[in-house]
Structures are given as C-alpha cells and as structure tokens.
Amino acid sequence: MKQRPFGSTQCEVSIIGQGTWYLDSGDRASAVAALRRGLDRGMTHIDTAEMYGDAELVIADAIAGRRDEVFLVSKVLPSNASRSGTVAACDKSLRRLKTDRLDCYLLHWRGRHPLEDTVAAFEGLRRQGKILSWGVSNFDVDDLEALWKVPGGKGCACNQVLYHLNERAIEHAVIPWCEQNGVAVVGYSPYGHDNFPGPRTAGGKVLEGVAAAHGAIARQVALRFLVRQRALFTIPKAGKAEHAAENAAAGDLQLSEAEIAQIDTAFPRGRPRSLPML
Ligand SMILES: NC(=O)c1ccc[n+]([C@@H]2O[C@H](COP(=O)([O-])OP(=O)(O)OC[C@H]3O[C@@H](n4cnc5c(N)ncnc54)[C@H](OP(=O)(O)O)[C@@H]3O)[C@@H](O)[C@H]2O)c1
C-alpha cells in the first residue's frame, strides 16, 4: 500500500483508508473482520465520527492489540464543537475507541460555534497528547479562508470532503487551495455512498476496459483515480472482508496518463460550483 505525508503532519498515511459510516448496522463480526483484513493489507487510516452510531465500538474491537498500526481519525459534531464541548466529545470518543489518543480529530462540518473556540479546544487537546493533529470536514474555500484567519487555524492538517467519479466539484478550487496550503484532502464516499457506475453505463464501460488491462476491477480503478494527486486520500467503507481486500489492492495499481485522461473524459467534472456534501 502506498503511503504519503498527511498534510502538514509528519505522518505517512495510506492513500486508501477505511470509512466506517453504517459499519455498525450489519453483522458485527463481519465488520470487525473487514477492518482487520483492511489493516492486514495496509489500509491503516481508519475514519470514524461520534455521529456514526456504534462504529467507534466496532473499531475498538478491530484495533485491539494493533493500535500502533492505525492512523485513527474521529470527528466532533458541530453542535458539540464549543470549547468545552469539543473536549468532552473527544474524551467520549477515546473511551469508546478504547484508546488514549486520536491521530487526527476533525470538525465534521462548520456549525454555529465560532471556529476560534473549536480551534482553541483542538490545540488544547493536542498539547495534552489526546490528539496528535486536527482538521476539518466539508469546508469550502471560503470556510478554509475563514479558518486561516483564526489564531492557530493554519494548524489544520486535512479537509475531508465528498469526492467520487460523479462528484468532482472539489477539483475546481478546494484541491488547489489545499495543495497550496499543505492541507491533505481526504475524499469521502468514493463509491458515491453505494451508487457506483454500473458496468453497462458509458462510464462503467470505460472503467471496465481500464480494469481489464490491469487484471483489476472497476472499483479499484476508480479508487486509484481518486488519489492520483499528491494531496489526495480516499476512505471507502467496506463491511465485508473481501471488499476490504479489493479496496486495498487498488493501492498498488498504476494508471497511465492515457488511462487517467480516459476516465477524466468519461466522468466530466462539470462547472465550478459550491461544495456538495452528504
Ligand atoms: N465527513 C463526512 O461528512 C462524511 C460523509 C460521508 C462519508 N464519510 C466517510 O467516508 C466513508 C465512505 O463513504 P460511504 O460510507 O458514504 O460510502 P462509500 O465508501 O462510497 O460506499 C460504501 C458502499 O460500497 C460498498 N463497497 C465497498 N467496497 C466494495 C467493493 N470492493 N465491492 C463492492 N462493493 C463495495 C460497501 O459495501 P459493504 O459495506 O457491504 O462492503 C458499501 O455499501 C464513510 O464510511 C465515512 O467514514 C464522511
């Protein structure tokens, strides 16, 4: 699995990680096995959130005895993101994850609490060693600009945003801004939240063709395309171990410039628009 530096942190992080939204809704043993298979294959970046029901508890089971392998990320809900609320939410996530630290802690989206307060809480948690870095999610360029004006705001390591083949809005402004400012871009819902282009669609046929040339599958081609630039990471969610293994194998795929151009044409990025979110 290829790794790359995660924004301004010194950490090398797997370009393909593991999402966990709704991971608690299926069979618990399968979910734990899927995360472990992913870890075995190098998908050591695990993404969760206090919002994701019992996903943090599932992760605790999966990473028991393996904490040092993992780059563990959780998120505070905007409604909790006051100065004291952020600290309380973090402590709760740490307890549920059965760990003493998060590698990165994110504001899930911008809410009513001033960014100054959330950043101050993040920095306090970082000084205490409860989090090793912090970032944001669903921030458009104007939100990032606002964050950059806040004391300590430039300490932001990543921006986690919606990014899949049929939703490439972040390519217009968010990715360039983040690359310029040393912020990692973590693309979420890389399969469109389980709405992946079928093999009989025009785009699906292009993916199948590229995949066949590599002895790969269409989803692996899609994941590799989504991490083709130096700031990019992706976090597919898999509740089945065989899916996790397939996703991890995408980390070793190499796409040529011509193949990237084919995919680019098959899934046009469209006009500049404001940041979409799920
Ligand atoms: N920051 C935010 O606001 C935000 C918003 C949305 C998502 N996220 C994060 O991003 C993660 C991923 O996004 P997502 O959960 O929305 O959806 P997704 O990763 O786009 O799609 C997940 C679906 O794809 C299926 N799948 C995964 N690998 C597969 C494979 N190799 N072959 C066939 N099917 C496969 C999964 O099935 P199985 O489960 O059956 O394996 C599941 O149904 C989330 O889990 C979460 O951690 C963040």
Coordinates of C-alpha atoms in Angstrom, one line a residue, residues 88-213:
A88 CA -15.9 16.3 26.2
A89 CA -16.7 14.8 22.8
C90 CA -13.1 13.8 22.3
D91 CA -12.9 12.2 25.7
K92 CA -16.1 10.2 24.9
S93 CA -14.7 9.0 21.5
L94 CA -11.4 8.0 23.2
R95 CA -13.4 5.9 25.7
R96 CA -15.5 4.3 23.0
L97 CA -12.5 3.6 20.9
K98 CA -10.6 2.2 23.9
T99 CA -7.5 4.3 23.1
D100 CA -5.6 7.2 24.7
R101 CA -5.2 9.3 21.5
L102 CA -6.6 10.1 18.1
D103 CA -4.1 10.7 15.2
C104 CA -6.4 13.3 13.8
Y105 CA -9.6 14.9 15.1
L106 CA -12.0 16.7 12.8
L107 CA -14.8 19.2 12.9
H108 CA -17.5 17.3 11.0
W109 CA -18.8 20.4 9.3
R110 CA -19.0 24.1 10.1
G111 CA -21.7 25.0 12.6
R112 CA -22.8 27.7 15.0
H113 CA -19.8 27.6 17.3
P114 CA -17.1 30.1 16.4
L115 CA -14.1 28.4 14.7
E116 CA -11.9 30.2 17.3
D117 CA -13.4 28.1 20.1
T118 CA -13.1 24.8 18.2
V119 CA -9.5 25.5 17.2
A120 CA -8.6 26.5 20.8
A121 CA -10.1 23.2 22.0
F122 CA -8.2 21.2 19.3
E123 CA -5.0 22.9 20.3
G124 CA -5.5 22.2 23.9
L125 CA -6.2 18.5 23.2
R126 CA -3.1 18.4 21.1
R127 CA -0.9 19.8 23.9
Q128 CA -2.4 17.2 26.2
G129 CA -1.5 14.4 23.7
K130 CA -5.1 13.3 23.3
I131 CA -5.0 14.2 19.6
L132 CA -1.8 14.3 17.5
S133 CA -3.3 16.6 14.8
W134 CA -6.6 18.1 13.8
G135 CA -8.6 19.0 10.7
V136 CA -11.9 19.9 9.3
S137 CA -14.5 18.3 7.0
N138 CA -16.9 19.8 4.4
F139 CA -15.1 23.1 4.3
D140 CA -15.3 25.0 1.0
V141 CA -12.6 27.6 0.1
D142 CA -14.4 30.4 1.9
D143 CA -14.6 28.3 5.1
L144 CA -10.9 27.5 4.8
E145 CA -10.0 31.2 4.3
A146 CA -12.0 32.0 7.4
L147 CA -10.1 29.2 9.3
W148 CA -6.8 30.6 8.1
K149 CA -7.7 33.9 9.8
V150 CA -8.3 32.3 13.2
P151 CA -5.4 32.1 15.7
G152 CA -3.9 28.7 15.3
G153 CA -6.1 27.9 12.3
K154 CA -3.2 27.2 10.0
G155 CA -2.5 24.1 12.1
C156 CA -5.3 22.3 10.2
A157 CA -3.9 19.0 8.8
C158 CA -6.8 17.9 6.5
N159 CA -10.1 18.7 4.9
Q160 CA -12.4 15.7 4.4
V161 CA -14.8 16.3 1.5
L162 CA -17.2 14.5 -0.8
Y163 CA -15.3 13.1 -3.8
H164 CA -16.2 10.4 -6.3
L165 CA -16.3 10.0 -10.1
N166 CA -19.7 11.6 -10.5
E167 CA -18.9 14.4 -8.0
R168 CA -15.7 16.1 -8.8
A169 CA -16.6 19.7 -7.7
I170 CA -13.6 19.9 -5.3
E171 CA -11.2 19.8 -8.3
H172 CA -12.0 23.3 -9.2
A173 CA -10.9 25.2 -6.1
V174 CA -10.8 23.1 -2.9
I175 CA -8.0 20.7 -4.0
P176 CA -5.8 23.5 -5.5
W177 CA -6.3 25.6 -2.3
C178 CA -5.4 22.7 -0.1
E179 CA -2.3 21.7 -2.1
Q180 CA -1.1 25.3 -2.0
N181 CA -1.5 25.4 1.8
G182 CA -0.2 21.9 2.7
V183 CA -3.6 20.5 3.7
A184 CA -4.4 16.9 3.0
V185 CA -7.6 16.3 1.1
V186 CA -9.5 13.1 2.2
G187 CA -12.2 12.2 -0.3
Y188 CA -15.2 10.6 1.3
S189 CA -17.9 8.3 -0.3
P190 CA -15.6 7.3 -3.1
Y191 CA -18.3 4.9 -4.3
G192 CA -21.0 7.6 -4.2
H193 CA -22.3 6.1 -0.9
D194 CA -23.0 2.8 -2.7
N195 CA -24.0 4.3 -6.0
F196 CA -21.2 3.1 -8.2
P197 CA -21.4 3.3 -12.0
G198 CA -22.7 0.0 -13.3
P199 CA -20.8 -2.0 -16.0
R200 CA -23.4 -1.2 -18.6
T201 CA -23.2 2.6 -18.2
A202 CA -21.0 4.5 -20.6
G203 CA -18.6 5.5 -17.7
G204 CA -18.8 2.0 -16.3
K205 CA -17.6 0.5 -19.6
V206 CA -14.5 2.8 -19.6
L207 CA -13.7 1.7 -16.1
E208 CA -14.1 -2.0 -17.1
G209 CA -11.8 -1.5 -20.0
V210 CA -9.1 0.1 -18.0
A211 CA -9.5 -2.5 -15.2
A212 CA -9.2 -5.4 -17.7
A213 CA -5.9 -4.1 -18.9

